[in-house]
Amino acid sequence: MGFNLTNGGLIRRENFIDGEWTPAKDDARFAVSNPATGDIIENVADSGAGDARAAVDAAARAFPSWRNTLPKERAAILRKWHTLILEHSDLLGELISLEQGKPLAEGRGEVAYAASYVAWFADEATRIYGDIIPQQQRGKRMSAVKEPLGVVAAITPWNFPAAMIARKIAPALAAGCTVVAKPAEDTPLTALALALLAHEAGTPKGVLNVISASRDRAVPAVAEWLQDSRVRKITFTGSTPVGKYLARESAGTLKKLSLELGGNAPFIVFDDADLDAAVTGLLAAKFRNGGQTCVCPNRVYVQTGVYERFSKLLSQRVAELKVGPATDPSSQIGPMINFRAIDKIARHVDDAVAHGAKVLTGGKTLPELGPHYFSPTVLADASADMVLCCEETFGPVVPLFPFVDEAEAVRAANDTPFGLAAYFYSDDARRIDRVARLLEAGIVGINEGALASEAAPFGGVKESGYGREGSKYGLDDYLSIKYICQGGLD
Ligand code: SIN
């Protein structure tokens, strides 16, 4: 089976600025390639600082009228966008799989996930309430109203080319903000296709602007946004070092920031857990997108009473996972995104083995399949001195760390600067309550490996960042509160 996307009319190669498809000012282009084969899919606009500025010019011009639309008018456009995304689900799913590498079922699943945020924030647009503050003095009325921040810059990663941009653009538009967006250089095509559908849904010109840029040119392009005082907010999903850079460099204009950064999620299996459920939950959480999500368990702590049995059950299931390209419907694990990813995974496995870990299954690249494949791997006897204990591997590798008691597991789980997701399996009600409170993470999964939902607040603590996406809290990051005090009343 092959993909035939060019006929679907969703492929765009130019920037989308002010309602027009526009080449980079100097006509520069860069290649987007298929991680399964390394073949070039398209050459897209390689934007520089001038293109980034043009996008802000358009968004700033569009803001005064967009903020004055009725919430139900914005909701109607978002609903139409949601419908169009779902109508193009097959093509978008293929496009995601083509440029990002995830198996087709996951590509289509991601389209539904992205669309769910658009539908959610269409509804939330009509629920932006303020407060009348109980009267404090005669003749005075005090109220608090919520207002859109202004131009929002959204910078998104490659691992969910549709969902991450949808869950930033949808709340921004719902709140009445206008947007300039830059998707990751590995996966700009899905973002450009979504911009096309947003335009068809009736988003007025300048309200949503999307530019693509290669790794090198993205730096001056984004720097333009960081320095421009018209950009009032940055929303970013990606690595912690880049998040810190954005916070530092935008400090000059004190922008509001939402940063969804790296994780190093622990997954704890207690002696009293249902082991089959724990294996199933771990497979769902760890091997989603081949291990390339910020919430994938990175360190698996297993209590010594069940360690041998759990290791065996898990390795059997992991060894059965089918690795292959998205074009093969039976593939469960696709290629990693690029050579840098493969190098990092191999480095983590080699370092673990050098420090005494045992490979129970996998542990190697699969060059016979293509340039970016790594076999699903289980490593026994992992320890805190291994690189994979403190760095996010972002690949299909499960290191198993034995532990003796609950206090030791919680201490080890929290012994990281990161705090995005944490998981544990236990059937003891008192332990469940205790451990959920003790884990330092923005998201906790108890006896569950699949946590993603548009209705839930997604975000971290510590160096995993701040801000929440999705849920009833997701709009707050795009709004400011204005206190209004009116005097002279009878
Ligand atoms: C991420 O990897 O950053 C997002 C994962 C999710 O939405 O579940």
CSV table of C-alpha atoms and ligand atoms in Angstrom, one decimal:
chain,number,residue,atom,x,y,z
A,1,MET,CA,0.0,0.0,0.0
A,2,GLY,CA,1.3,3.5,-0.8
A,3,PHE,CA,0.1,7.0,0.1
A,4,ASN,CA,-1.3,9.2,-2.6
A,5,LEU,CA,-1.7,12.5,-0.9
A,6,THR,CA,-1.0,14.9,-3.7
A,7,ASN,CA,-4.4,14.2,-5.1
A,8,GLY,CA,-6.1,15.0,-1.8
A,9,GLY,CA,-5.3,18.7,-2.2
A,10,LEU,CA,-4.1,19.1,1.3
A,11,ILE,CA,-0.4,19.5,0.6
A,12,ARG,CA,0.8,23.1,0.9
A,13,ARG,CA,4.4,24.2,0.3
A,14,GLU,CA,4.1,27.9,1.2
A,15,ASN,CA,3.6,29.9,4.4
A,16,PHE,CA,0.1,30.9,5.2
A,17,ILE,CA,0.2,34.6,6.1
A,18,ASP,CA,-2.7,37.0,6.0
A,19,GLY,CA,-5.0,34.5,4.3
A,20,GLU,CA,-2.5,33.9,1.4
A,21,TRP,CA,-0.1,31.1,0.5
A,22,THR,CA,3.2,33.0,0.4
A,23,PRO,CA,6.7,31.8,-0.4
A,24,ALA,CA,9.6,32.8,1.9
A,25,LYS,CA,10.7,36.4,1.2
A,26,ASP,CA,14.0,35.1,-0.3
A,27,ASP,CA,12.3,32.1,-1.9
A,28,ALA,CA,14.3,29.7,0.3
A,29,ARG,CA,13.1,26.1,0.8
A,30,PHE,CA,14.0,23.1,2.8
A,31,ALA,CA,13.2,19.4,2.3
A,32,VAL,CA,10.7,17.5,4.4
A,33,SER,CA,11.4,13.8,4.3
A,34,ASN,CA,9.7,10.5,5.2
A,35,PRO,CA,11.4,9.0,8.3
A,36,ALA,CA,10.7,5.5,7.1
A,37,THR,CA,12.8,5.8,4.0
A,38,GLY,CA,14.6,9.1,4.1
A,39,ASP,CA,13.0,10.1,0.8
A,40,ILE,CA,12.0,13.7,0.3
A,41,ILE,CA,8.2,14.3,0.4
A,42,GLU,CA,8.2,18.1,-0.3
A,43,ASN,CA,10.3,21.2,-0.3
A,44,VAL,CA,8.6,23.9,1.8
A,45,ALA,CA,9.1,27.5,2.5
A,46,ASP,CA,12.2,28.2,4.7
A,47,SER,CA,11.1,31.3,6.6
A,48,GLY,CA,13.4,33.9,8.1
A,49,ALA,CA,13.0,36.8,10.4
A,50,GLY,CA,11.2,38.9,7.7
A,51,ASP,CA,8.5,36.2,7.2
A,52,ALA,CA,8.1,35.9,10.9
A,53,ARG,CA,7.5,39.6,11.1
A,54,ALA,CA,5.0,39.6,8.3
A,55,ALA,CA,3.1,36.9,10.1
A,56,VAL,CA,2.9,39.1,13.3
A,57,ASP,CA,2.0,42.2,11.2
A,58,ALA,CA,-1.0,40.2,9.8
A,59,ALA,CA,-2.0,38.8,13.2
A,60,ALA,CA,-1.7,42.2,14.9
A,61,ARG,CA,-3.9,43.8,12.2
A,62,ALA,CA,-6.5,41.1,12.5
A,63,PHE,CA,-6.7,41.2,16.4
A,64,PRO,CA,-9.0,44.2,16.9
A,65,SER,CA,-11.8,42.8,14.9
A,66,TRP,CA,-11.3,39.1,15.9
A,67,ARG,CA,-11.4,40.0,19.6
A,68,ASN,CA,-14.8,41.8,18.9
A,69,THR,CA,-16.5,38.8,17.3
A,70,LEU,CA,-19.1,37.2,19.5
A,71,PRO,CA,-18.0,34.0,21.2
A,72,LYS,CA,-20.7,32.1,19.4
A,73,GLU,CA,-19.3,33.3,16.1
A,74,ARG,CA,-15.8,32.1,17.0
A,75,ALA,CA,-17.4,28.8,18.2
A,76,ALA,CA,-19.1,28.4,14.9
A,77,ILE,CA,-15.9,28.7,12.9
A,78,LEU,CA,-14.1,26.3,15.3
A,79,ARG,CA,-17.0,23.8,14.9
A,80,LYS,CA,-16.7,24.0,11.1
A,81,TRP,CA,-13.0,23.5,11.4
A,82,HIS,CA,-13.6,20.4,13.5
A,83,THR,CA,-16.0,19.0,10.9
A,84,LEU,CA,-13.5,19.6,8.1
A,85,ILE,CA,-10.7,18.0,10.0
A,86,LEU,CA,-12.9,14.9,10.6
A,87,GLU,CA,-14.0,14.9,6.9
A,88,HIS,CA,-10.3,14.8,5.9
A,89,SER,CA,-9.4,12.2,8.6
A,90,ASP,CA,-8.0,9.6,6.2
A,91,LEU,CA,-5.8,12.0,4.3
A,92,LEU,CA,-4.6,13.9,7.4
A,93,GLY,CA,-3.9,10.5,9.1
A,94,GLU,CA,-1.8,9.5,6.1
A,95,LEU,CA,0.0,12.8,6.0
A,96,ILE,CA,0.9,12.5,9.7
A,97,SER,CA,2.1,9.0,9.2
A,98,LEU,CA,4.1,10.0,6.1
A,99,GLU,CA,6.0,12.9,7.6
A,100,GLN,CA,6.2,11.7,11.2
A,101,GLY,CA,6.3,7.9,10.8
A,102,LYS,CA,3.7,6.7,13.3
A,103,PRO,CA,1.6,3.7,12.2
A,104,LEU,CA,-1.5,4.6,10.2
A,105,ALA,CA,-4.0,3.6,13.0
A,106,GLU,CA,-2.1,6.0,15.3
A,107,GLY,CA,-2.1,8.7,12.6
A,108,ARG,CA,-5.8,8.5,12.2
A,109,GLY,CA,-6.2,8.4,16.0
A,110,GLU,CA,-4.2,11.6,16.2
A,111,VAL,CA,-6.5,13.3,13.8
A,112,ALA,CA,-9.5,12.4,16.1
A,113,TYR,CA,-7.4,13.6,19.1
A,114,ALA,CA,-6.6,16.9,17.4
A,115,ALA,CA,-10.2,17.4,16.4
A,116,SER,CA,-11.4,16.7,20.0
A,117,TYR,CA,-9.5,19.8,21.2
A,118,VAL,CA,-11.1,22.0,18.5
A,119,ALA,CA,-14.6,20.8,19.4
A,120,TRP,CA,-13.8,21.2,23.1
A,121,PHE,CA,-12.6,24.8,22.7
A,122,ALA,CA,-15.5,25.7,20.4
A,123,ASP,CA,-17.8,25.0,23.3
A,124,GLU,CA,-15.5,26.7,25.8
A,125,ALA,CA,-15.5,29.9,23.7
A,126,THR,CA,-19.0,30.5,24.9
A,127,ARG,CA,-18.2,30.0,28.5
A,128,ILE,CA,-15.7,32.7,29.2
A,129,TYR,CA,-17.4,34.1,32.3
A,130,GLY,CA,-16.3,36.9,34.5
A,131,ASP,CA,-17.4,37.9,38.0
A,132,ILE,CA,-19.4,40.6,39.7
A,133,ILE,CA,-17.5,41.1,43.0
A,134,PRO,CA,-19.8,41.3,46.0
A,135,GLN,CA,-20.2,45.0,46.8
A,136,GLN,CA,-17.5,46.4,49.2
A,137,GLN,CA,-18.6,50.1,49.3
A,138,ARG,CA,-21.8,52.0,48.6
A,139,GLY,CA,-21.8,53.7,45.2
A,140,LYS,CA,-19.2,51.4,43.7
A,141,ARG,CA,-19.4,48.4,41.4
A,142,MET,CA,-16.5,46.0,41.0
A,143,SER,CA,-16.2,43.4,38.4
A,144,ALA,CA,-13.6,41.1,36.8
A,145,VAL,CA,-13.8,40.4,33.1
A,146,LYS,CA,-11.6,38.1,31.0
A,147,GLU,CA,-10.0,39.5,27.8
A,148,PRO,CA,-7.9,37.9,25.0
A,149,LEU,CA,-4.2,38.5,25.4
A,150,GLY,CA,-3.5,39.5,21.8
A,151,VAL,CA,-1.1,37.9,19.3
A,152,VAL,CA,-0.1,34.4,20.4
A,153,ALA,CA,3.0,32.6,19.0
A,154,ALA,CA,2.6,28.8,19.0
A,155,ILE,CA,5.7,26.7,18.5
A,156,THR,CA,5.0,23.0,18.2
A,157,PRO,CA,6.9,19.7,18.2
A,158,TRP,CA,7.1,16.9,15.6
A,159,ASN,CA,5.8,14.0,17.7
A,160,PHE,CA,2.1,15.0,17.3
A,161,PRO,CA,2.0,17.2,14.2
A,162,ALA,CA,-1.8,17.7,14.4
A,163,ALA,CA,-2.7,17.4,18.0
A,164,MET,CA,-0.1,19.8,19.5
A,165,ILE,CA,-0.9,22.6,17.2
A,166,ALA,CA,-4.7,22.1,17.5
A,167,ARG,CA,-4.6,22.3,21.2
A,168,LYS,CA,-2.8,25.6,21.0
A,169,ILE,CA,-4.6,27.2,18.1
A,170,ALA,CA,-8.1,26.2,19.2
A,171,PRO,CA,-8.0,27.8,22.7
A,172,ALA,CA,-6.2,30.9,21.4
A,173,LEU,CA,-8.9,31.5,18.7
A,174,ALA,CA,-11.7,30.6,21.1
A,175,ALA,CA,-10.4,33.2,23.5
A,176,GLY,CA,-10.3,35.9,20.8
A,177,CYS,CA,-6.5,35.9,20.3
A,178,THR,CA,-4.8,35.8,16.8
A,179,VAL,CA,-2.0,33.3,16.1
A,180,VAL,CA,1.3,33.0,14.5
A,181,ALA,CA,2.5,29.4,14.5
A,182,LYS,CA,5.7,27.5,13.6
A,183,PRO,CA,5.6,23.7,13.4
A,184,ALA,CA,8.7,21.6,13.9
A,185,GLU,CA,11.0,21.4,10.8
A,186,ASP,CA,10.4,17.6,10.6
A,187,THR,CA,6.7,17.9,10.3
A,188,PRO,CA,5.3,21.2,8.8
A,189,LEU,CA,3.0,19.6,6.2
A,190,THR,CA,0.3,18.6,8.7
A,191,ALA,CA,0.2,22.1,10.2
A,192,LEU,CA,-0.1,23.7,6.8
A,193,ALA,CA,-2.9,21.3,5.9
A,194,LEU,CA,-4.7,22.3,9.1
A,195,ALA,CA,-4.3,26.0,8.3
A,196,LEU,CA,-5.9,25.3,4.9
A,197,LEU,CA,-8.9,23.7,6.6
A,198,ALA,CA,-9.1,26.5,9.2
A,199,HIS,CA,-9.2,29.0,6.3
A,200,GLU,CA,-12.0,27.0,4.6
A,201,ALA,CA,-13.8,26.9,7.9
A,202,GLY,CA,-14.1,30.7,7.7
A,203,THR,CA,-11.2,32.0,9.9
A,204,PRO,CA,-10.7,35.6,8.7
A,205,LYS,CA,-7.5,36.6,7.1
A,206,GLY,CA,-4.6,37.3,9.5
A,207,VAL,CA,-6.3,35.4,12.4
A,208,LEU,CA,-4.2,32.3,11.9
A,209,ASN,CA,-0.8,32.5,10.3
A,210,VAL,CA,1.6,29.5,9.9
A,211,ILE,CA,5.2,29.6,8.8
A,212,SER,CA,7.6,26.8,8.3
A,213,ALA,CA,11.4,27.0,8.8
A,214,SER,CA,14.4,24.7,8.8
A,215,ARG,CA,16.3,24.1,12.1
A,216,ASP,CA,18.8,26.9,11.4
A,217,ARG,CA,16.4,29.5,10.1
A,218,ALA,CA,13.9,28.8,12.8
A,219,VAL,CA,16.2,30.5,15.3
A,220,PRO,CA,16.2,34.0,13.8
A,221,ALA,CA,12.5,33.6,12.9
A,222,VAL,CA,11.5,32.7,16.4
A,223,ALA,CA,13.8,35.4,17.8
A,224,GLU,CA,11.8,37.9,15.9
A,225,TRP,CA,8.6,36.8,17.8
A,226,LEU,CA,10.4,36.8,21.1
A,227,GLN,CA,11.5,40.4,20.7
A,228,ASP,CA,8.3,41.8,19.2
A,229,SER,CA,6.2,43.5,21.9
A,230,ARG,CA,3.0,42.8,19.9
A,231,VAL,CA,3.4,39.1,20.6
A,232,ARG,CA,1.8,38.8,24.0
A,233,LYS,CA,2.2,35.1,24.6
A,234,ILE,CA,4.3,32.2,23.7
A,235,THR,CA,3.0,28.7,23.9
A,236,PHE,CA,5.6,25.9,23.3
A,237,THR,CA,5.8,22.2,23.5
A,238,GLY,CA,9.3,20.7,23.3
A,239,SER,CA,12.5,20.3,25.2
A,240,THR,CA,13.3,21.9,28.5
A,241,PRO,CA,16.5,23.6,27.2
A,242,VAL,CA,14.5,25.3,24.4
A,243,GLY,CA,11.7,26.2,26.9
A,244,LYS,CA,14.3,27.9,29.1
A,245,TYR,CA,15.7,29.7,26.2
A,246,LEU,CA,12.3,31.0,25.2
A,247,ALA,CA,11.6,32.2,28.8
A,248,ARG,CA,14.9,34.0,28.9
A,249,GLU,CA,14.7,35.6,25.5
A,250,SER,CA,11.1,36.7,25.9
A,251,ALA,CA,11.7,38.3,29.3
A,252,GLY,CA,12.5,41.7,27.6
A,253,THR,CA,8.9,42.1,26.7
A,254,LEU,CA,7.5,40.0,29.6
A,255,LYS,CA,5.3,37.7,27.6
A,256,LYS,CA,3.0,35.2,29.1
A,257,LEU,CA,4.3,31.7,28.6
A,258,SER,CA,2.9,28.2,28.5
A,259,LEU,CA,5.7,25.6,28.4
A,260,GLU,CA,5.0,21.9,28.0
A,261,LEU,CA,8.5,20.5,28.3
A,262,GLY,CA,10.4,17.3,28.7
A,263,GLY,CA,9.4,14.5,31.1
A,264,ASN,CA,11.1,11.6,32.6
A,265,ALA,CA,8.0,9.7,33.7
A,266,PRO,CA,8.2,7.0,36.3
A,267,PHE,CA,6.0,3.9,36.1
A,268,ILE,CA,5.8,2.0,39.4
A,269,VAL,CA,4.5,-1.6,39.7
A,270,PHE,CA,3.8,-2.6,43.3
A,271,ASP,CA,3.7,-6.2,44.5
A,272,ASP,CA,-0.1,-6.0,45.0
A,273,ALA,CA,-0.8,-4.9,41.4
A,274,ASP,CA,-2.7,-6.8,38.8
A,275,LEU,CA,0.3,-7.7,36.7
A,276,ASP,CA,-1.5,-8.4,33.4
A,277,ALA,CA,-3.2,-5.0,33.6
A,278,ALA,CA,0.2,-3.4,34.5
A,279,VAL,CA,1.8,-4.9,31.4
A,280,THR,CA,-1.0,-3.8,29.2
A,281,GLY,CA,-1.0,-0.3,30.7
A,282,LEU,CA,2.8,0.0,30.3
A,283,LEU,CA,2.6,-1.1,26.6
A,284,ALA,CA,-0.1,1.5,25.9
A,285,ALA,CA,1.8,4.3,27.6
A,286,LYS,CA,5.3,3.3,26.6
A,287,PHE,CA,4.9,2.3,22.9
A,288,ARG,CA,2.5,5.0,21.8
A,289,ASN,CA,4.2,6.7,18.9
A,290,GLY,CA,7.1,4.3,19.3
A,291,GLY,CA,8.0,5.8,22.7
A,292,GLN,CA,8.2,9.3,21.3
A,293,THR,CA,5.8,11.2,23.6
A,294,CYS,CA,6.6,13.5,26.6
A,295,VAL,CA,4.4,11.3,28.8
A,296,CYS,CA,5.9,7.9,27.9
A,297,PRO,CA,7.2,6.1,30.9
A,298,ASN,CA,11.0,6.5,30.9
A,299,ARG,CA,11.8,4.6,34.1
A,300,VAL,CA,9.9,1.5,35.2
A,301,TYR,CA,10.2,0.6,38.9
A,302,VAL,CA,9.1,-3.0,39.8
A,303,GLN,CA,8.8,-4.3,43.3
A,304,THR,CA,11.1,-7.2,44.0
A,305,GLY,CA,8.3,-9.7,44.8
A,306,VAL,CA,6.9,-9.5,41.2
A,307,TYR,CA,10.1,-8.4,39.4
A,308,GLU,CA,10.9,-11.7,37.7
A,309,ARG,CA,7.3,-12.5,36.7
A,310,PHE,CA,6.7,-9.0,35.4
A,311,SER,CA,9.9,-8.9,33.4
A,312,LYS,CA,9.0,-12.2,31.8
A,313,LEU,CA,5.4,-11.2,30.9
A,314,LEU,CA,6.5,-7.8,29.6
A,315,SER,CA,9.4,-9.1,27.5
A,316,GLN,CA,7.2,-11.7,25.8
A,317,ARG,CA,4.6,-9.0,24.9
A,318,VAL,CA,7.3,-6.5,23.7
A,319,ALA,CA,9.1,-9.1,21.6
A,320,GLU,CA,5.7,-9.6,19.7
A,321,LEU,CA,5.4,-6.0,18.7
A,322,LYS,CA,5.5,-5.6,14.9
A,323,VAL,CA,7.9,-2.9,13.7
A,324,GLY,CA,7.5,-1.5,10.2
A,325,PRO,CA,6.5,1.5,8.1
A,326,ALA,CA,3.2,3.2,8.4
A,327,THR,CA,2.3,1.9,4.9
A,328,ASP,CA,2.0,-1.6,6.3
A,329,PRO,CA,-1.3,-1.7,8.3
A,330,SER,CA,0.1,-4.4,10.6
A,331,SER,CA,2.9,-2.1,11.9
A,332,GLN,CA,2.7,-1.2,15.6
A,333,ILE,CA,6.0,0.6,15.9
A,334,GLY,CA,7.1,2.9,13.1
A,335,PRO,CA,10.5,4.5,12.5
A,336,MET,CA,12.0,7.1,14.8
A,337,ILE,CA,11.9,10.6,13.6
A,338,ASN,CA,15.5,11.1,12.5
A,339,PHE,CA,19.2,10.1,13.0
A,340,ARG,CA,19.6,12.2,16.1
A,341,ALA,CA,16.8,10.2,17.7
A,342,ILE,CA,18.3,6.9,16.7
A,343,ASP,CA,21.7,8.0,18.0
A,344,LYS,CA,20.3,9.0,21.3
A,345,ILE,CA,18.4,5.7,21.8
A,346,ALA,CA,21.5,3.6,20.9
A,347,ARG,CA,23.6,5.7,23.2
A,348,HIS,CA,21.2,5.2,26.1
A,349,VAL,CA,21.1,1.4,25.5
A,350,ASP,CA,24.8,1.1,25.2
A,351,ASP,CA,25.4,3.1,28.3
A,352,ALA,CA,22.9,1.0,30.3
A,353,VAL,CA,24.5,-2.3,29.1
A,354,ALA,CA,28.0,-0.9,30.0
A,355,HIS,CA,26.6,-0.2,33.5
A,356,GLY,CA,25.3,-3.7,34.0
A,357,ALA,CA,21.8,-3.8,32.4
A,358,LYS,CA,20.7,-7.0,30.7
A,359,VAL,CA,18.9,-6.9,27.3
A,360,LEU,CA,15.8,-9.1,27.7
A,361,THR,CA,14.6,-8.3,24.2
A,362,GLY,CA,15.5,-5.9,21.4
A,363,GLY,CA,18.4,-3.6,22.0
A,364,LYS,CA,19.4,-2.9,18.4
A,365,THR,CA,18.8,-0.8,15.3
A,366,LEU,CA,17.0,-2.4,12.4
A,367,PRO,CA,18.8,-1.2,9.2
A,368,GLU,CA,17.1,-3.9,7.1
A,369,LEU,CA,13.8,-1.9,7.6
A,370,GLY,CA,15.2,1.6,6.9
A,371,PRO,CA,17.5,4.2,8.3
A,372,HIS,CA,15.5,5.1,11.5
A,373,TYR,CA,14.2,1.9,13.1
A,374,PHE,CA,15.0,0.7,16.6
A,375,SER,CA,13.8,-2.6,18.0
A,376,PRO,CA,11.4,-2.5,21.0
A,377,THR,CA,13.6,-3.1,23.9
A,378,VAL,CA,13.4,-4.3,27.6
A,379,LEU,CA,16.4,-3.9,29.8
A,380,ALA,CA,16.6,-5.6,33.2
A,381,ASP,CA,18.6,-4.4,36.2
A,382,ALA,CA,18.6,-0.7,35.4
A,383,SER,CA,20.1,1.6,38.0
A,384,ALA,CA,20.3,5.3,38.8
A,385,ASP,CA,23.9,5.7,37.4
A,386,MET,CA,22.7,5.0,33.8
A,387,VAL,CA,22.1,7.9,31.5
A,388,LEU,CA,18.5,6.7,30.7
A,389,CYS,CA,17.6,7.3,34.3
A,390,CYS,CA,18.1,11.0,34.1
A,391,GLU,CA,17.6,11.8,30.4
A,392,GLU,CA,14.4,11.2,28.4
A,393,THR,CA,15.2,8.4,25.9
A,394,PHE,CA,12.2,9.2,23.6
A,395,GLY,CA,12.2,5.8,22.0
A,396,PRO,CA,11.0,2.2,22.4
A,397,VAL,CA,13.2,1.3,25.4
A,398,VAL,CA,11.8,0.0,28.8
A,399,PRO,CA,14.4,-0.1,31.6
A,400,LEU,CA,13.3,-2.1,34.6
A,401,PHE,CA,14.5,-0.9,38.1
A,402,PRO,CA,13.9,-3.3,41.0
A,403,PHE,CA,12.8,-1.7,44.3
A,404,VAL,CA,12.1,-3.0,47.8
A,405,ASP,CA,9.5,-0.7,49.4
A,406,GLU,CA,7.1,2.1,48.7
A,407,ALA,CA,9.2,4.9,50.2
A,408,GLU,CA,12.2,3.8,48.0
A,409,ALA,CA,10.0,3.8,44.9
A,410,VAL,CA,8.5,7.2,45.5
A,411,ARG,CA,11.9,8.7,46.4
A,412,ALA,CA,13.4,7.3,43.1
A,413,ALA,CA,10.3,8.4,41.1
A,414,ASN,CA,10.6,12.0,42.3
A,415,ASP,CA,14.4,12.1,42.0
A,416,THR,CA,14.4,14.1,38.8
A,417,PRO,CA,14.2,17.7,37.8
A,418,PHE,CA,11.1,16.8,35.7
A,419,GLY,CA,7.5,16.3,36.7
A,420,LEU,CA,5.2,15.8,33.7
A,421,ALA,CA,3.5,12.4,34.1
A,422,ALA,CA,3.8,9.5,36.6
A,423,TYR,CA,2.1,6.2,36.7
A,424,PHE,CA,1.6,3.4,39.2
A,425,TYR,CA,-0.2,0.1,39.5
A,426,SER,CA,-1.5,-1.1,42.9
A,427,ASP,CA,-4.7,-2.7,44.3
A,428,ASP,CA,-4.2,-1.3,47.8
A,429,ALA,CA,-6.7,1.6,48.3
A,430,ARG,CA,-4.7,3.4,51.0
A,431,ARG,CA,-1.5,3.1,49.0
A,432,ILE,CA,-3.3,4.5,45.9
A,433,ASP,CA,-4.4,7.6,47.8
A,434,ARG,CA,-0.9,8.1,49.4
A,435,VAL,CA,1.2,7.6,46.4
A,436,ALA,CA,-1.0,9.7,44.1
A,437,ARG,CA,-0.4,12.6,46.6
A,438,LEU,CA,3.3,12.0,47.0
A,439,LEU,CA,4.3,11.8,43.3
A,440,GLU,CA,5.7,15.1,42.0
A,441,ALA,CA,4.0,15.3,38.6
A,442,GLY,CA,1.3,17.3,36.8
A,443,ILE,CA,-0.4,14.1,35.5
A,444,VAL,CA,-0.8,10.9,37.5
A,445,GLY,CA,-2.1,7.6,36.0
A,446,ILE,CA,-3.4,5.0,38.5
A,447,ASN,CA,-3.9,1.5,37.1
A,448,GLU,CA,-4.2,3.2,33.7
A,449,GLY,CA,-1.7,3.8,30.9
A,450,ALA,CA,-3.8,5.9,28.5
A,451,LEU,CA,-4.3,9.3,30.0
A,452,ALA,CA,-4.8,11.6,27.0
A,453,SER,CA,-8.1,13.5,26.9
A,454,GLU,CA,-9.2,17.0,25.7
A,455,ALA,CA,-11.3,17.3,28.9
A,456,ALA,CA,-8.3,16.9,31.2
A,457,PRO,CA,-5.6,19.5,32.1
A,458,PHE,CA,-2.3,18.5,30.5
A,459,GLY,CA,0.9,20.0,31.9
A,460,GLY,CA,3.8,19.6,34.3
A,461,VAL,CA,5.5,20.8,37.4
A,462,LYS,CA,9.2,21.4,38.1
A,463,GLU,CA,11.3,21.7,34.9
A,464,SER,CA,8.5,20.1,32.8
A,465,GLY,CA,7.1,23.6,32.6
A,466,TYR,CA,3.9,25.5,33.4
A,467,GLY,CA,0.5,26.2,32.0
A,468,ARG,CA,-2.3,23.7,31.2
A,469,GLU,CA,-3.7,22.6,27.9
A,470,GLY,CA,-7.2,21.1,27.4
A,471,SER,CA,-9.9,21.0,30.0
A,472,LYS,CA,-11.8,24.0,31.5
A,473,TYR,CA,-8.5,25.5,32.5
A,474,GLY,CA,-7.0,25.5,29.0
A,475,LEU,CA,-8.5,28.9,28.0
A,476,ASP,CA,-7.0,30.7,31.0
A,477,ASP,CA,-3.5,30.7,29.4
A,478,TYR,CA,-4.9,32.9,26.6
A,479,LEU,CA,-6.9,35.4,28.7
A,480,SER,CA,-6.0,38.1,31.1
A,481,ILE,CA,-8.3,39.3,33.9
A,482,LYS,CA,-9.3,43.0,33.9
A,483,TYR,CA,-10.7,44.4,37.2
A,484,ILE,CA,-13.2,47.2,36.5
A,485,CYS,CA,-14.3,49.5,39.3
A,486,GLN,CA,-17.1,51.9,38.6
A,487,GLY,CA,-17.9,54.6,41.1
A,488,GLY,CA,-20.5,57.4,41.4
A,489,LEU,CA,-23.4,54.9,41.4
A,490,ASP,CA,-26.5,55.6,43.5
B,1,SIN,C1,3.3,15.1,24.2
B,1,SIN,O1,4.0,14.2,24.0
B,1,SIN,O2,3.8,16.2,24.4
B,1,SIN,C2,1.8,15.0,24.2
B,1,SIN,C3,1.2,13.7,24.6
B,1,SIN,C4,-0.3,13.7,24.8
B,1,SIN,O3,-1.0,14.7,24.4
B,1,SIN,O4,-0.7,12.7,25.3
